[in-house]
Tab-separated table of C-alpha atoms in Angstrom:
chain	number	residue	atom	x	y	z
A	1	ASP	CA	-4.215	13.710	11.244
A	2	THR	CA	-3.519	10.061	9.138
A	3	GLU	CA	-0.596	8.978	11.053
A	4	VAL	CA	0.142	5.467	11.259
A	5	THR	CA	3.322	4.761	13.540
A	6	GLN	CA	5.380	1.494	13.644
A	7	THR	CA	8.195	0.393	15.671
A	8	PRO	CA	10.589	-1.057	15.714
A	9	LYS	CA	12.084	0.721	12.616
A	10	HIS	CA	14.874	-1.407	11.979
A	11	LEU	CA	15.041	-4.990	13.451
A	12	VAL	CA	17.810	-7.501	12.831
A	13	MET	CA	17.343	-10.967	14.386
A	14	GLY	CA	18.368	-14.494	14.505
A	15	MET	CA	16.213	-17.615	13.191
A	16	THR	CA	16.019	-18.688	16.343
A	17	ASN	CA	14.456	-15.360	18.201
A	18	LYS	CA	11.003	-14.490	18.987
A	19	LYS	CA	10.064	-10.533	18.055
A	20	SER	CA	7.567	-8.126	17.339
A	21	LEU	CA	6.409	-5.821	15.314
A	22	LYS	CA	3.975	-2.829	16.671
A	23	CYS	CA	1.781	-0.822	14.754
A	24	GLU	CA	-0.715	2.077	15.760
A	25	GLN	CA	-3.106	4.320	15.122
A	26	HIS	CA	-5.945	6.615	16.229
A	27	MET	CA	-7.494	7.214	13.390
A	28	GLY	CA	-10.523	5.512	14.814
A	29	HIS	CA	-9.716	3.368	11.752
A	30	ARG	CA	-11.717	-0.484	12.023
A	31	ALA	CA	-9.947	-2.193	9.754
A	32	MET	CA	-5.411	-2.439	9.428
A	33	TYR	CA	-3.466	-4.634	7.574
A	34	TRP	CA	0.114	-5.863	7.104
A	35	TYR	CA	1.911	-6.109	3.930
A	36	LYS	CA	5.523	-7.573	3.037
A	37	GLN	CA	7.557	-5.703	0.541
A	38	LYS	CA	10.555	-7.447	-1.055
A	39	ALA	CA	13.238	-5.327	-2.353
A	40	LYS	CA	12.109	-3.684	-6.080
A	41	LYS	CA	9.019	-5.198	-5.764
A	42	PRO	CA	5.327	-4.283	-4.778
A	43	PRO	CA	3.535	-5.136	-1.086
A	44	GLU	CA	1.949	-7.988	-0.602
A	45	LEU	CA	-1.237	-8.789	1.766
A	46	MET	CA	-0.417	-10.987	4.334
A	47	PHE	CA	-3.640	-10.557	7.008
A	48	VAL	CA	-6.588	-7.729	7.778
A	49	TYR	CA	-8.270	-7.412	10.620
A	50	SER	CA	-11.557	-5.928	10.779
A	51	TYR	CA	-13.205	-4.812	13.950
A	52	GLU	CA	-10.018	-6.301	16.088
A	53	LYS	CA	-10.978	-9.757	14.140
A	54	LEU	CA	-8.936	-11.811	12.109
A	55	SER	CA	-10.686	-11.409	8.236
A	56	ILE	CA	-8.195	-12.614	5.731
A	57	ASN	CA	-5.159	-14.487	5.579
A	58	GLU	CA	-3.342	-15.037	2.846
A	59	SER	CA	-1.550	-18.076	3.213
A	60	VAL	CA	0.944	-17.143	5.299
A	61	PRO	CA	3.223	-18.925	7.297
A	62	SER	CA	2.520	-19.436	10.891
A	63	ARG	CA	6.338	-18.463	11.837
A	64	PHE	CA	4.117	-15.370	11.179
A	65	SER	CA	1.435	-14.897	14.118
A	66	PRO	CA	-0.693	-11.337	13.733
A	67	GLU	CA	-2.760	-9.781	16.924
A	68	CYS	CA	-5.085	-7.002	17.551
A	69	PRO	CA	-5.409	-6.343	20.707
A	70	ASN	CA	-7.650	-3.413	20.676
A	71	SER	CA	-8.887	-0.885	18.004
A	72	SER	CA	-5.529	1.050	17.841
A	73	LEU	CA	-2.922	-1.423	18.197
A	74	LEU	CA	-1.622	-4.037	15.706
A	75	ASN	CA	0.764	-6.622	16.217
A	76	LEU	CA	3.323	-9.381	14.236
A	77	HIS	CA	4.759	-11.902	16.297
A	78	LEU	CA	7.870	-13.401	14.685
A	79	HIS	CA	9.375	-16.731	15.473
A	80	ALA	CA	11.573	-19.029	13.812
A	81	LEU	CA	11.884	-16.297	10.972
A	82	GLN	CA	13.859	-17.722	7.808
A	83	PRO	CA	16.350	-15.454	6.153
A	84	GLU	CA	14.201	-15.318	2.790
A	85	ASP	CA	11.371	-13.271	5.339
A	86	SER	CA	13.908	-10.564	5.176
A	87	ALA	CA	11.798	-7.841	4.019
A	88	LEU	CA	10.194	-4.295	4.716
A	89	TYR	CA	6.852	-4.945	7.050
A	90	LEU	CA	4.032	-2.456	6.341
A	91	CYS	CA	1.167	-1.458	8.687
A	92	ALA	CA	-2.118	0.216	6.913
A	93	SER	CA	-5.299	1.029	8.304
A	94	SER	CA	-8.136	1.911	6.663
A	95	GLN	CA	-11.791	3.687	8.052
A	96	GLU	CA	-13.335	0.490	7.251
A	97	ARG	CA	-12.969	-2.224	4.472
A	98	GLY	CA	-14.393	-1.834	1.021
A	99	VAL	CA	-13.212	-0.481	-2.156
A	100	LEU	CA	-13.668	3.196	-1.112
A	101	TYR	CA	-11.656	3.632	1.583
A	102	GLU	CA	-8.033	4.390	1.014
A	103	GLN	CA	-5.448	2.710	3.170
A	104	TYR	CA	-2.918	4.957	4.970
A	105	PHE	CA	0.353	3.202	6.142
A	106	GLY	CA	2.713	3.187	8.602
A	107	PRO	CA	6.476	3.704	7.711
A	108	GLY	CA	7.474	0.376	7.950
A	109	THR	CA	9.919	-1.988	10.007
A	110	ARG	CA	13.156	-3.567	8.190
A	111	LEU	CA	13.383	-7.037	8.794
A	112	THR	CA	16.875	-8.298	8.357
A	113	VAL	CA	16.950	-12.110	9.520
A	114	THR	CA	20.167	-14.196	9.926
B	1	ALA	CA	-7.900	-11.793	-14.041
B	2	GLN	CA	-7.356	-8.601	-11.842
B	3	LYS	CA	-4.369	-7.058	-12.661
B	4	ILE	CA	-3.158	-3.681	-12.357
B	5	THR	CA	-0.240	-2.843	-14.770
B	6	GLN	CA	2.384	0.140	-15.196
B	7	THR	CA	4.063	-0.076	-18.123
B	8	GLN	CA	6.931	2.370	-17.079
B	9	PRO	CA	9.848	1.023	-14.581
B	10	GLY	CA	11.275	4.440	-15.465
B	11	MET	CA	10.830	8.382	-16.097
B	12	PHE	CA	12.628	11.319	-16.273
B	13	VAL	CA	11.315	14.504	-15.747
B	14	GLN	CA	12.716	18.273	-15.734
B	15	GLU	CA	12.273	20.356	-12.566
B	16	LYS	CA	9.172	22.130	-12.812
B	17	GLU	CA	8.084	20.008	-15.775
B	18	ALA	CA	4.580	17.872	-15.352
B	19	VAL	CA	4.619	14.236	-15.560
B	20	THR	CA	2.099	11.673	-16.493
B	21	LEU	CA	2.634	7.973	-15.132
B	22	ASP	CA	0.526	5.440	-16.463
B	23	CYS	CA	-1.677	2.911	-15.336
B	24	THR	CA	-4.085	0.155	-16.451
B	25	TYR	CA	-6.364	-2.131	-14.951
B	26	ASP	CA	-8.078	-5.462	-15.488
B	27	THR	CA	-11.077	-6.231	-13.774
B	28	SER	CA	-14.812	-7.026	-13.823
B	29	ASP	CA	-15.855	-6.162	-10.926
B	30	PRO	CA	-18.158	-3.048	-11.366
B	31	SER	CA	-17.471	-1.601	-8.090
B	32	TYR	CA	-13.564	-0.698	-7.083
B	33	GLY	CA	-11.186	2.039	-6.134
B	34	LEU	CA	-8.049	3.223	-7.919
B	35	PHE	CA	-5.174	4.817	-5.790
B	36	TRP	CA	-1.734	6.169	-6.006
B	37	TYR	CA	0.689	5.692	-3.764
B	38	LYS	CA	4.481	7.193	-3.381
B	39	GLN	CA	6.967	5.603	-1.952
B	40	PRO	CA	10.397	7.150	-0.770
B	41	SER	CA	13.550	5.735	-0.750
B	42	SER	CA	13.123	5.538	3.511
B	43	GLY	CA	10.162	2.989	2.570
B	44	GLU	CA	6.615	4.526	3.665
B	45	MET	CA	3.863	4.908	1.648
B	46	ILE	CA	2.637	7.591	1.178
B	47	PHE	CA	-1.067	7.379	-0.279
B	48	LEU	CA	-1.748	10.858	-2.867
B	49	ILE	CA	-5.169	9.878	-4.598
B	50	TYR	CA	-7.823	8.287	-4.873
B	51	GLN	CA	-10.599	7.593	-7.782
B	52	GLY	CA	-13.388	5.452	-7.175
B	53	SER	CA	-15.392	3.226	-10.091
B	54	TYR	CA	-18.305	5.323	-10.000
B	55	ASP	CA	-16.975	8.302	-9.652
B	56	GLN	CA	-18.067	11.171	-12.440
B	57	GLN	CA	-14.971	13.384	-12.243
B	58	ASN	CA	-11.997	13.095	-12.334
B	59	ALA	CA	-9.700	13.411	-8.697
B	60	THR	CA	-7.605	16.334	-7.699
B	61	GLU	CA	-5.486	16.798	-5.010
B	62	GLY	CA	-2.921	19.521	-5.128
B	63	ARG	CA	-0.039	19.207	-7.914
B	64	TYR	CA	-1.779	16.066	-8.382
B	65	SER	CA	-5.105	14.749	-10.900
B	66	LEU	CA	-5.821	11.384	-11.861
B	67	ASN	CA	-6.575	11.309	-15.666
B	68	PHE	CA	-9.396	8.443	-15.416
B	69	GLN	CA	-10.935	6.997	-18.339
B	70	LYS	CA	-13.240	3.936	-17.511
B	71	ALA	CA	-13.714	3.009	-20.842
B	72	ARG	CA	-9.854	2.368	-21.661
B	73	LYS	CA	-9.326	1.261	-18.100
B	74	SER	CA	-6.650	3.636	-17.288
B	75	ALA	CA	-5.707	6.073	-14.282
B	76	ASN	CA	-2.476	8.012	-15.229
B	77	LEU	CA	-1.570	10.068	-12.614
B	78	VAL	CA	-0.024	13.532	-13.382
B	79	ILE	CA	2.018	15.394	-11.275
B	80	SER	CA	1.699	19.255	-12.431
B	81	ALA	CA	5.947	21.545	-11.448
B	82	SER	CA	7.400	18.587	-10.851
B	83	GLN	CA	10.014	19.214	-7.133
B	84	LEU	CA	12.960	17.392	-6.447
B	85	GLY	CA	11.213	15.670	-3.362
B	86	ASP	CA	8.797	14.187	-5.862
B	87	SER	CA	11.375	11.543	-7.049
B	88	ALA	CA	10.269	8.369	-5.791
B	89	MET	CA	8.526	5.006	-6.472
B	90	TYR	CA	4.809	5.290	-7.418
B	91	PHE	CA	2.553	2.840	-7.105
B	92	CYS	CA	-0.973	2.299	-8.837
B	93	ALA	CA	-3.504	-0.014	-6.897
B	94	MET	CA	-6.602	-1.213	-7.130
B	95	ARG	CA	-8.902	-2.071	-4.180
B	96	LEU	CA	-11.632	-4.721	-4.923
B	97	LEU	CA	-14.233	-7.135	-2.950
B	98	THR	CA	-13.663	-10.438	-4.327
B	99	GLN	CA	-15.970	-13.618	-4.039
B	100	GLY	CA	-16.629	-14.510	-0.302
B	101	GLY	CA	-16.137	-11.183	1.233
B	102	SER	CA	-12.910	-10.881	0.646
B	103	GLU	CA	-10.929	-7.699	-0.521
B	104	LYS	CA	-7.576	-7.188	-2.097
B	105	LEU	CA	-5.467	-4.153	-2.988
B	106	VAL	CA	-3.449	-5.277	-6.229
B	107	PHE	CA	-0.656	-2.973	-6.489
B	108	GLY	CA	1.203	-2.662	-10.144
B	109	LYS	CA	4.687	-3.141	-10.656
B	110	GLY	CA	6.015	0.460	-9.882
B	111	THR	CA	7.385	3.817	-11.732
B	112	LYS	CA	10.432	5.160	-10.638
B	113	LEU	CA	10.678	8.770	-10.780
B	114	THR	CA	13.597	10.819	-11.201
B	115	VAL	CA	12.938	14.332	-11.474
B	116	ASN	CA	16.112	16.779	-12.207
B	117	PRO	CA	17.102	19.826	-11.534
């Protein structure tokens, strides 16, 4: 089973709202990732967690706050977003960090900021 | 510079025919992984096939095969016997470790494949 699940599938939020995106995998993977994808563009890496610790933050604004409560779960907390943050947010997991491991992606959350 | 180039913004193929999607890459790192993903309009990124830089043989997964030419730094995806459900955006990606222990999954801009009945 190579399934990564994400909730919600769609999210509309105002600029003053606080919301969270959730990602879950039960493959025993130790690396988890958040990507942002704008329309007709490839995904852009935001955060990498390895063994539940934040390994990489790709200079993402602080209005995005990741959290890894345990090895199966990854959250992305959103606060005071801007309309330009509207995008598809993809979660991925990998057995380990490293070039030899494939990343499996979830179905994504389509976020619209109004 | 480490990058992936997909020169075909769009490709068309007749159902049941084979199609090749081009991908070239640029890295000086000897250790890297090359991946192809399919992204239908629903948005999910579906892993298709992987080729490691040290792999001697070309990767195959069902109807997908990767034509890996290391000297030319190309990793083309071949889809045999195209099906209508193959219509999607296809991304070539390279995974590598950067200095300082960071890692990156570098994506190309994608190729939109349309399979005609």
